[in-house]
Short mmCIF file of C-alpha atoms and ligand atoms in Angstrom, two decimals:
data_model
loop_
_atom_site.label_atom_id
_atom_site.label_comp_id
_atom_site.label_asym_id
_atom_site.label_seq_id
_atom_site.Cartn_x
_atom_site.Cartn_y
_atom_site.Cartn_z
CA MET A 82 -3.70 -1.41 -48.87
CA LEU A 83 -0.09 -1.00 -47.75
CA LYS A 84 -0.46 2.80 -47.89
CA ALA A 85 -3.55 2.66 -45.68
CA LEU A 86 -1.64 0.53 -43.16
CA VAL A 87 1.28 2.99 -43.11
CA HIS A 88 -1.06 5.97 -42.61
CA SER A 89 -2.87 4.11 -39.81
CA LEU A 90 0.44 3.33 -38.09
CA VAL A 91 1.54 6.99 -38.36
CA PHE A 92 -1.81 8.06 -36.86
CA VAL A 93 -1.46 5.62 -33.93
CA PHE A 94 2.21 6.52 -33.33
CA LEU A 95 1.52 10.28 -33.28
CA THR A 96 -1.50 9.78 -31.02
CA LEU A 97 0.46 7.71 -28.51
CA LEU A 98 3.42 10.11 -28.57
CA THR A 99 1.60 13.46 -28.47
CA GLN A 100 -2.14 12.72 -28.07
CA ILE A 101 -3.26 15.38 -30.58
CA GLY A 102 -0.67 14.60 -33.27
CA GLY A 103 -2.88 11.85 -34.72
CA LEU A 104 -5.77 14.29 -35.21
CA ALA A 105 -3.42 16.82 -36.82
CA TYR A 106 -2.26 14.06 -39.17
CA LEU A 107 -5.87 13.23 -40.01
CA LEU A 108 -6.63 16.84 -40.98
CA TYR A 109 -3.40 17.03 -42.95
CA PHE A 110 -4.40 13.82 -44.76
CA VAL A 111 -7.84 15.26 -45.68
CA ILE A 112 -6.29 18.51 -46.96
CA ARG A 113 -3.66 16.63 -48.95
CA GLY A 114 -6.35 14.52 -50.59
CA ARG A 115 -8.04 17.66 -51.94
CA VAL A 116 -4.90 19.33 -53.29
CA PRO A 117 -2.91 17.60 -56.07
CA SER A 118 0.41 16.98 -54.28
CA HIS A 119 2.52 16.86 -57.46
CA ARG A 120 2.09 20.64 -57.75
CA PHE A 121 4.17 21.22 -54.65
CA PRO A 122 7.63 20.08 -53.52
CA LYS A 123 7.63 17.34 -50.86
CA ILE A 124 8.88 19.72 -48.15
CA THR A 125 5.54 21.56 -48.45
CA ASN A 126 3.75 18.50 -47.05
CA LEU A 127 5.95 18.57 -43.99
CA LEU A 128 5.42 22.30 -43.52
CA VAL A 129 1.63 21.94 -43.83
CA PHE A 130 1.58 19.12 -41.27
CA GLY A 131 3.87 21.12 -38.96
CA LEU A 132 1.60 24.16 -39.19
CA ILE A 133 -1.52 22.12 -38.42
CA TYR A 134 0.22 20.35 -35.53
CA LEU A 135 1.48 23.60 -33.97
CA SER A 136 -1.99 25.19 -34.36
CA PHE A 137 -3.55 22.20 -32.59
CA SER A 138 -0.92 22.39 -29.83
CA ALA A 139 -1.58 26.12 -29.33
CA GLY A 140 -5.31 25.36 -29.22
CA ALA A 141 -4.68 22.69 -26.59
CA ALA A 142 -2.71 25.14 -24.42
CA LEU A 143 -5.68 27.54 -24.54
CA THR A 144 -8.48 25.02 -23.99
CA ALA A 145 -6.95 22.42 -21.63
CA PRO A 146 -7.13 24.78 -18.58
CA LEU A 147 -10.90 25.04 -19.13
CA LEU A 148 -11.03 21.24 -18.75
CA GLY A 149 -8.76 20.97 -15.71
CA ARG A 150 -5.22 20.60 -17.07
CA GLU A 151 -2.66 23.38 -17.09
CA PRO A 152 0.70 23.54 -18.89
CA LEU A 153 3.95 23.85 -16.94
CA PRO A 154 6.37 26.59 -18.13
CA CYS A 155 8.19 25.61 -21.33
CA PHE A 156 10.73 28.39 -21.65
CA GLY A 157 12.02 29.12 -18.16
CA ALA A 158 14.93 31.11 -19.58
CA PHE A 159 12.47 33.81 -20.68
CA THR A 160 10.70 34.04 -17.31
CA ASP A 161 11.80 34.34 -13.69
CA SER A 162 10.11 31.02 -12.87
CA SER A 163 12.12 28.61 -10.73
CA ILE A 164 10.24 25.66 -12.28
CA GLN A 165 10.50 24.75 -15.95
CA MET A 166 10.32 21.78 -18.28
CA GLN A 167 13.70 20.06 -18.69
CA SER A 168 13.44 20.55 -22.47
CA PRO A 169 11.03 22.38 -24.82
CA LEU A 170 10.68 18.97 -26.50
CA TYR A 171 8.28 17.91 -23.70
CA CYS A 172 6.10 20.91 -24.62
CA LEU A 173 6.38 20.29 -28.35
CA LEU A 174 5.03 16.79 -27.67
CA ASN A 175 2.22 18.09 -25.37
CA ARG A 176 3.52 16.10 -22.39
CA HIS A 177 3.65 18.98 -19.89
CA TYR A 178 0.06 19.20 -18.57
CA VAL A 179 -0.92 18.78 -14.90
CA SER A 180 -3.92 19.44 -12.70
CA PRO A 181 -4.11 22.92 -11.08
CA ARG A 182 -3.38 21.35 -7.67
CA LEU A 183 -0.23 19.60 -8.90
CA LYS A 184 0.85 22.77 -10.70
CA SER A 185 0.61 24.94 -7.59
CA LEU A 186 2.36 22.25 -5.51
CA THR A 187 5.21 22.08 -8.04
CA PHE A 188 5.59 25.87 -8.05
CA ALA A 189 5.63 25.89 -4.23
CA LEU A 190 8.34 23.21 -4.21
CA ALA A 191 10.48 25.11 -6.74
CA ASP A 192 10.06 28.38 -4.79
CA HIS A 193 11.06 26.64 -1.57
CA VAL A 194 14.21 25.10 -3.06
CA ASP A 195 15.09 28.46 -4.65
CA ALA A 196 14.53 30.30 -1.36
CA ARG A 197 16.80 27.86 0.52
CA HIS A 198 19.41 27.70 -2.26
CA PRO A 199 19.14 30.88 -4.40
CA GLY A 200 19.52 30.33 -8.13
CA SER A 201 18.00 26.83 -8.07
CA ILE A 202 15.90 25.65 -10.98
CA THR A 203 13.54 22.71 -10.56
CA LEU A 204 13.13 20.74 -13.77
CA ALA A 205 9.99 18.81 -14.73
CA LEU A 206 10.03 15.78 -17.04
CA ASP A 207 7.02 13.84 -18.33
CA ALA A 208 3.72 15.07 -16.84
CA GLY A 209 0.47 14.32 -18.69
CA PHE A 210 -1.42 15.02 -21.91
CA PRO A 211 -3.84 17.96 -22.17
CA PHE A 212 -7.09 15.99 -22.50
CA ILE A 213 -9.03 12.84 -21.55
CA GLU A 214 -8.99 11.12 -18.16
CA GLY A 215 -7.47 7.65 -18.48
CA PHE A 216 -5.37 8.39 -21.60
CA PRO A 217 -1.90 7.03 -20.69
CA LEU A 218 1.31 8.89 -21.42
CA LEU A 219 3.57 6.07 -22.56
CA PRO A 220 5.91 4.70 -21.35
CA HIS A 221 4.35 5.82 -18.02
CA PRO A 222 0.96 4.07 -17.94
CA SER A 223 0.01 5.74 -14.63
CA HIS A 224 0.42 9.29 -16.02
CA ASP A 225 -3.15 9.31 -17.31
CA ASP A 226 -5.04 11.97 -15.33
CA GLY A 227 -2.82 15.05 -14.88
CA ARG A 228 -2.14 14.12 -11.26
CA LYS A 229 1.31 12.60 -11.83
CA LEU A 230 4.60 14.29 -12.64
CA ASP A 231 8.25 13.26 -12.90
CA LEU A 232 10.88 15.65 -11.56
CA ALA A 233 14.55 15.64 -12.51
CA PHE A 234 17.25 15.36 -9.86
CA TYR A 235 19.49 18.36 -9.06
CA TYR A 236 23.10 18.02 -10.25
CA LYS A 237 26.52 19.59 -9.75
CA GLU A 238 29.97 19.24 -11.27
CA PRO A 239 31.97 16.40 -9.66
CA ASN A 240 33.28 18.00 -6.44
CA GLY A 241 32.17 21.33 -7.86
CA ALA A 242 29.35 23.83 -8.11
CA TYR A 243 25.62 23.37 -8.68
CA LEU A 244 24.57 23.40 -12.33
CA PRO A 245 21.20 25.17 -12.68
CA GLY A 246 18.87 23.71 -15.30
CA VAL A 247 21.24 20.85 -16.14
CA THR A 248 20.66 17.09 -16.07
CA LYS A 249 23.01 14.16 -16.48
CA SER A 250 21.23 12.83 -19.52
CA PRO A 251 19.91 14.79 -22.51
CA LEU A 252 16.30 13.80 -21.64
CA GLY A 253 16.56 13.97 -17.86
CA TYR A 254 15.83 10.23 -17.69
CA TRP A 255 18.19 7.24 -17.54
CA GLY A 256 21.15 8.87 -15.79
CA PHE A 257 20.94 6.28 -13.00
CA GLU A 258 22.33 6.59 -9.47
CA ASN A 259 23.33 3.02 -8.69
CA PRO A 260 23.83 2.13 -5.02
CA LYS A 261 27.52 2.05 -4.08
CA ASN A 262 27.03 -1.44 -2.72
CA LYS A 263 25.09 -3.69 -5.11
CA ALA A 264 23.76 -5.59 -2.12
CA ASN A 265 21.66 -2.48 -1.38
CA SER A 266 19.89 -2.68 -4.72
CA ALA A 267 16.14 -3.17 -4.29
CA CYS A 268 16.00 -5.49 -7.31
CA LYS A 269 18.98 -7.82 -7.31
CA LYS A 270 17.20 -10.07 -9.76
CA ALA A 271 15.10 -7.78 -11.92
CA ALA A 272 12.28 -9.46 -13.79
CA LYS A 273 13.37 -10.27 -17.32
CA THR A 274 9.90 -10.27 -18.84
CA LEU A 275 6.98 -7.84 -18.71
CA SER A 276 9.17 -5.31 -16.95
CA LEU A 277 9.58 -1.55 -17.41
CA ARG A 278 12.73 -1.63 -15.27
CA TRP A 279 15.01 -0.70 -18.16
CA ASN A 280 18.72 -0.36 -17.48
CA MET A 281 19.31 1.41 -20.82
CA GLU A 282 22.97 0.34 -21.00
CA TRP A 283 23.35 1.58 -24.60
CA PHE A 284 22.16 5.05 -23.53
CA GLN A 285 24.87 5.49 -20.86
CA LEU A 286 27.23 6.73 -23.61
CA PHE A 287 25.17 9.93 -23.71
CA VAL A 288 25.09 10.46 -19.94
CA ARG A 289 27.38 13.14 -18.46
CA HIS A 290 29.50 12.40 -15.41
CA LEU A 291 27.79 14.65 -12.85
CA GLU A 292 27.09 14.27 -9.14
CA LEU A 293 23.82 14.67 -7.32
CA ASP A 294 23.52 18.04 -5.58
CA ARG A 295 22.75 16.46 -2.23
CA GLN A 296 21.77 19.69 -0.49
CA ARG A 297 19.09 20.58 -3.02
CA MET A 298 17.96 16.96 -3.27
CA ALA A 299 17.52 16.78 0.51
CA THR A 300 15.68 20.12 0.63
CA ALA A 301 13.30 19.11 -2.16
CA LEU A 302 12.61 15.58 -0.94
CA LYS A 303 12.01 16.64 2.66
CA TRP A 304 9.65 19.42 1.54
CA LEU A 305 7.74 16.98 -0.67
CA LYS A 306 7.35 14.46 2.14
CA ASN A 307 6.27 16.98 4.77
CA GLU A 308 4.83 20.17 3.20
CA GLY A 309 3.88 18.44 -0.06
CA ARG A 310 1.76 15.92 1.81
CA LYS A 311 -0.12 18.76 3.51
CA LYS A 312 -0.84 20.21 0.06
CA GLY A 313 -2.34 16.95 -1.25
CA LEU A 314 0.69 14.92 -2.33
CA SER A 315 -0.24 11.27 -1.94
CA LYS A 316 2.77 9.39 -3.26
CA ILE A 317 6.49 9.87 -3.92
CA LEU A 318 8.27 7.13 -5.86
CA ILE A 319 12.01 6.89 -5.45
CA GLU A 320 14.42 3.96 -5.22
CA PRO A 321 14.83 2.73 -1.60
CA HIS A 322 18.62 3.33 -1.43
CA LEU A 323 18.02 7.03 -2.26
CA ALA A 324 15.13 7.29 0.19
CA ARG A 325 17.48 5.95 2.88
CA ALA A 326 20.33 8.24 1.83
CA PHE A 327 18.08 11.29 2.18
CA SER A 328 16.32 9.99 5.32
CA ILE A 329 12.82 10.17 3.86
CA SER A 330 11.76 6.49 3.95
CA GLY A 331 8.21 5.65 4.98
CA GLY A 332 4.88 7.46 4.81
CA ILE A 333 4.03 8.62 1.29
CA VAL A 334 7.51 7.61 0.06
CA ARG A 335 7.10 4.28 -1.73
CA PHE A 336 9.00 1.80 -3.85
CA GLN A 337 7.41 1.11 -7.21
CA GLY A 338 8.39 -2.56 -7.34
CA CYS A 339 10.82 -4.40 -9.58
CA ARG A 340 8.64 -4.53 -12.70
CA ALA A 341 8.02 -0.76 -12.95
CA ALA A 342 10.48 1.87 -14.20
CA ARG A 343 13.54 2.63 -12.07
CA HIS A 344 13.33 5.73 -9.89
CA ASP A 345 17.02 6.37 -9.28
CA ASP A 346 17.20 8.79 -12.22
CA HIS A 347 14.14 10.91 -11.37
CA VAL A 348 11.44 11.18 -8.71
CA HIS A 349 7.75 10.58 -9.41
CA ILE A 350 5.13 12.54 -7.48
CA GLN A 351 1.35 12.37 -7.54
CA VAL A 352 -1.53 14.20 -5.89
CA SER A 353 -4.74 12.64 -4.68
CA GLY A 354 -7.22 14.88 -6.46
ZN1 ZN B 139 6.19 9.06 -13.18
#
């Protein structure tokens, strides 16, 4: 009974984290049930699961485009692409799929920033899963249709040079840009309950002391608001003090509210169709 509960929890956890990981676990479980496990060392189980999971992930990369979701580049270092995932971990977890429209918009943005500031790399964070309309990518409930994507900010050394492909935090998230004057904070009294507005104070130990690259930020945000809108962008979520700092307030630039995740560590974009 306890074993069944543990296996069910592993299935649910892998499904929520990677979408297809739960199915890979199910197949692994069936195979393991047919082969006496005592014949093999425990590491073999892990290798078999890993092999099934990677095969499923490769299958997803091949079939998702037929169903309207395309992967963003995972290994930018091996291509000349100016857009890439912030970490291969996002690809390993199948969280890098977007609609063709959002993909071409993201490439156009990255090319524009690179043309204005040669050597720039635009980094993508959580996007969407490969399959199923309405399947949320937690902890971003709205990332459920391939039409939403989070982009990392551009950073430079304090008073120094731009750092291509680098983020303040190891994941790209939670390296917050607090307003210099707390009175300018959009949420002076953040909701304590039922809120995704995490301050992640414990995580700040892992965040590097870097500055925003304001030139690249301004170029990217202005392109998104003007050219991006013409290409189907319907919403940009960023914290109001940053929208004011980069003079992009209004129009498709919105504030997500005080119960949703903070957007002073990344920018969220979404297309209409
Ligand atoms: Zn988002």
